[in-house]
Amino acid sequence: MELFHSTRSTDVTVTAKQAIRKGIADDGGLFVSDGLGSVTVDVDTLVGKTYQEIALTVLSALLPGFSEAELKECVAGAYGQQWKDETITPLKELGDDYILELFHGPTSAFKDVALQMLPRLMAHTTSGTDAASPTQRVLILTATSGDTGKAALEGFAGVDSTGIVVFYPAGQVSEVQRLQMVTQQGANVSVVAVRGNFDDAQSSVKNIFGDTLLGFDIDAQSHTRLSSANSINVGRLVPQVVYYFAAYAQLLASQVINNGDEVDFVVPTGNFGDILAGYYAMRLGLPVGKLVVASDKNNVLYDFLTTGIYDRNREFFTTISPSMDILISSNLERMLYYFSDGDTELISRLMSDLASTGRYEVPTEIMSKIRQVFDCGWADEDQVREAIADCWDQNHYVIDPHTACAYHVLNTTEGTPMAPRIILSTASPYKFPRAVLEALGQSAPASDFTCMDALHEFSDMEIPSNLRTLEGMAPRFTGEIDVADMAEYVKDMATQFAQ
Ligand SMILES: *Cc1c(COP(=O)(O)O)cnc(C)c1O
């Protein structure tokens, strides 16, 4: 059976189930499998299949060690009635291009695709030969730039033997995003604002995972292990591979392409999870021309891909696309692992450079291989607003500010000749009703809910009920802490949830 190990060393190997349960390797690296691509998926066989059937095929190729029955049960539960569209991720025409709507899940962001699945995968990690002890509890730690938090809460609320703590950057998420999180129900959930930005919160969560003494303490006191629901968890990453195949199958079915024709994907990118899933799809045999990274004003990835130097020592901008306001893109580490042919020594060195100096430089041979697959572009906030307005004028279709970054990049980069191009639409515009309404040249009323109604009036697009009903719901979580107090907070929650 194919095993996983850290991007920074091959010394310790774990099964897929153990990798999901642990979330991150003990040395701080991310779990990868050298078997990626040894099993491929023939796209021709996917035409006419349901999303659930495609998911089963793709996940079986990526998660050895889960039985077919287990994956079937996970897929059925994850992609059921909680989705507003029965095709789960519908592909729509957008002028001469295409848009893949990933936001029809219970929290109206693409994070639902993975976070409806992760808790179900996690539940199966206590069974089978490599089982953790069945009495062992898991505490999920999640740093969020806005959308992961609610999607993870929705996925893990009420799950047996599991608790979840969400850290979000105080004042740096949209009002709707904040309300979604702080009104979450469930006895096993906790949400707290952190005085800092997403990078501070994510780095601190990674440090907490790396703190063996703290982990030992928590395990001894409350029989609880820590795990992650961020895209550093391989169980969060792999469900995202599925919709790349589902999109391709939809183009095949409508005879826009023939099997083997290349397709480009333009992806609004922050932590590099979504677009890395596209690379995994390529490794499984999906005919992809270019994967195009679309950044917002925090364009650290654009600079990296154009210069080969990753440098987080720069001004951090709080923008109208908060879920992409990230300067340390964790999943880049997995990409570098694969493009360096598994050079764990190099990855360790780069990551220790990043930790100590905030920058690293990737050898040019590796960069040229990366550039054969990845293209890039970015949009400043005026360009984001223009993109929202232009997309409406051209197509009578409303996009959210994250998707608008991709729309701008699509219209300013060349793409693979002749290849259809697909924008991944990562959130419902109703999560950011104020920014969208203003971009459309409408005056924005004081409350975000009145903005939703005004946007509905303007566009006639349905408001997701999970968002509209937030108005008037009482916040349960009003706390705010310093980054330095996050570890203590985790310890307290582990104790509380174990009682
Ligand atoms: C999380 C998120 C992104 C960025 O995805 P990554 O996997 O972090 O690159 C883009 N758009 C929205 C709406 C998101 O929630």
Tab-separated table of N, CA, C and O in Angstrom, residues 262 264 279 282 288-292 305 335 339 364-376 416:
chain	number	residue	atom	x	y	z
A	262	GLU	N	-6.573	19.765	-24.235
A	262	GLU	CA	-6.172	20.464	-23.017
A	262	GLU	C	-7.166	21.557	-22.636
A	262	GLU	O	-7.793	22.181	-23.493
A	264	ASP	N	-7.473	24.937	-19.753
A	264	ASP	CA	-6.798	25.772	-18.746
A	264	ASP	C	-7.750	26.041	-17.583
A	264	ASP	O	-8.954	26.190	-17.787
A	279	TYR	N	-3.093	20.462	-9.894
A	279	TYR	CA	-1.852	19.781	-10.268
A	279	TYR	C	-1.947	18.273	-9.970
A	279	TYR	O	-1.504	17.440	-10.757
A	282	MET	N	-3.744	16.734	-12.741
A	282	MET	CA	-2.843	16.521	-13.885
A	282	MET	C	-2.027	15.249	-13.715
A	282	MET	O	-1.853	14.479	-14.653
A	288	VAL	N	-4.444	18.967	-18.800
A	288	VAL	CA	-4.488	20.376	-18.427
A	288	VAL	C	-3.425	21.124	-19.226
A	288	VAL	O	-2.293	20.643	-19.351
A	289	GLY	N	-3.798	22.273	-19.782
A	289	GLY	CA	-2.809	23.123	-20.445
A	289	GLY	C	-2.040	23.884	-19.393
A	289	GLY	O	-0.921	23.529	-19.025
A	290	LYS	N	-2.665	24.938	-18.865
A	290	LYS	CA	-2.026	25.730	-17.815
A	290	LYS	C	-2.920	25.809	-16.581
A	290	LYS	O	-4.152	25.871	-16.690
A	291	LEU	N	-2.296	25.821	-15.434
A	291	LEU	CA	-2.970	26.170	-14.191
A	291	LEU	C	-2.556	27.601	-13.894
A	291	LEU	O	-1.357	27.886	-13.738
A	292	VAL	N	-3.523	28.505	-13.866
A	292	VAL	CA	-3.194	29.920	-13.742
A	292	VAL	C	-3.514	30.410	-12.328
A	292	VAL	O	-4.666	30.391	-11.892
A	305	LEU	N	6.496	33.286	-8.825
A	305	LEU	CA	6.480	32.560	-10.102
A	305	LEU	C	7.223	33.319	-11.198
A	305	LEU	O	7.765	32.708	-12.122
A	335	MET	N	4.079	21.504	-3.730
A	335	MET	CA	4.409	21.701	-5.142
A	335	MET	C	5.916	21.614	-5.335
A	335	MET	O	6.404	20.941	-6.242
A	339	PHE	N	8.083	19.078	-7.763
A	339	PHE	CA	8.876	19.611	-8.880
A	339	PHE	C	10.379	19.459	-8.659
A	339	PHE	O	11.155	19.587	-9.589
A	364	THR	N	16.892	27.602	-10.637
A	364	THR	CA	16.235	27.943	-11.904
A	364	THR	C	15.723	26.725	-12.672
A	364	THR	O	14.705	26.827	-13.344
A	365	GLU	N	16.438	25.570	-12.582
A	365	GLU	CA	15.929	24.389	-13.327
A	365	GLU	C	14.543	24.027	-12.832
A	365	GLU	O	13.653	23.670	-13.607
A	366	ILE	N	14.370	24.118	-11.503
A	366	ILE	CA	13.067	23.759	-10.936
A	366	ILE	C	12.017	24.798	-11.335
A	366	ILE	O	10.900	24.460	-11.727
A	367	MET	N	12.408	26.070	-11.303
A	367	MET	CA	11.455	27.127	-11.684
A	367	MET	C	10.990	26.947	-13.126
A	367	MET	O	9.828	27.162	-13.441
A	368	SER	N	11.901	26.533	-14.022
A	368	SER	CA	11.449	26.439	-15.409
A	368	SER	C	10.467	25.283	-15.586
A	368	SER	O	9.535	25.376	-16.376
A	369	LYS	N	10.634	24.222	-14.809
A	369	LYS	CA	9.634	23.127	-14.857
A	369	LYS	C	8.289	23.611	-14.312
A	369	LYS	O	7.233	23.296	-14.848
A	370	ILE	N	8.362	24.386	-13.213
A	370	ILE	CA	7.125	24.892	-12.602
A	370	ILE	C	6.375	25.785	-13.590
A	370	ILE	O	5.156	25.686	-13.741
A	371	ARG	N	7.130	26.616	-14.319
A	371	ARG	CA	6.484	27.568	-15.238
A	371	ARG	C	5.868	26.891	-16.452
A	371	ARG	O	5.032	27.473	-17.134
A	372	GLN	N	6.299	25.650	-16.735
A	372	GLN	CA	5.623	24.928	-17.824
A	372	GLN	C	4.187	24.582	-17.461
A	372	GLN	O	3.353	24.379	-18.325
A	373	VAL	N	3.920	24.497	-16.164
A	373	VAL	CA	2.569	24.130	-15.709
A	373	VAL	C	1.787	25.341	-15.205
A	373	VAL	O	0.614	25.500	-15.528
A	374	PHE	N	2.456	26.173	-14.415
A	374	PHE	CA	1.754	27.278	-13.747
A	374	PHE	C	2.014	28.618	-14.430
A	374	PHE	O	3.158	28.980	-14.702
A	375	ASP	N	0.931	29.335	-14.698
A	375	ASP	CA	1.010	30.703	-15.149
A	375	ASP	C	0.471	31.573	-14.016
A	375	ASP	O	-0.059	31.035	-13.035
A	376	CYS	N	0.563	32.897	-14.120
A	376	CYS	CA	0.108	33.710	-12.995
A	376	CYS	C	-0.287	35.122	-13.400
A	376	CYS	O	0.096	35.606	-14.470
A	416	THR	N	-3.406	28.733	-23.051
A	416	THR	CA	-2.978	27.736	-24.030
A	416	THR	C	-3.785	27.933	-25.322
A	416	THR	O	-5.005	28.030	-25.256
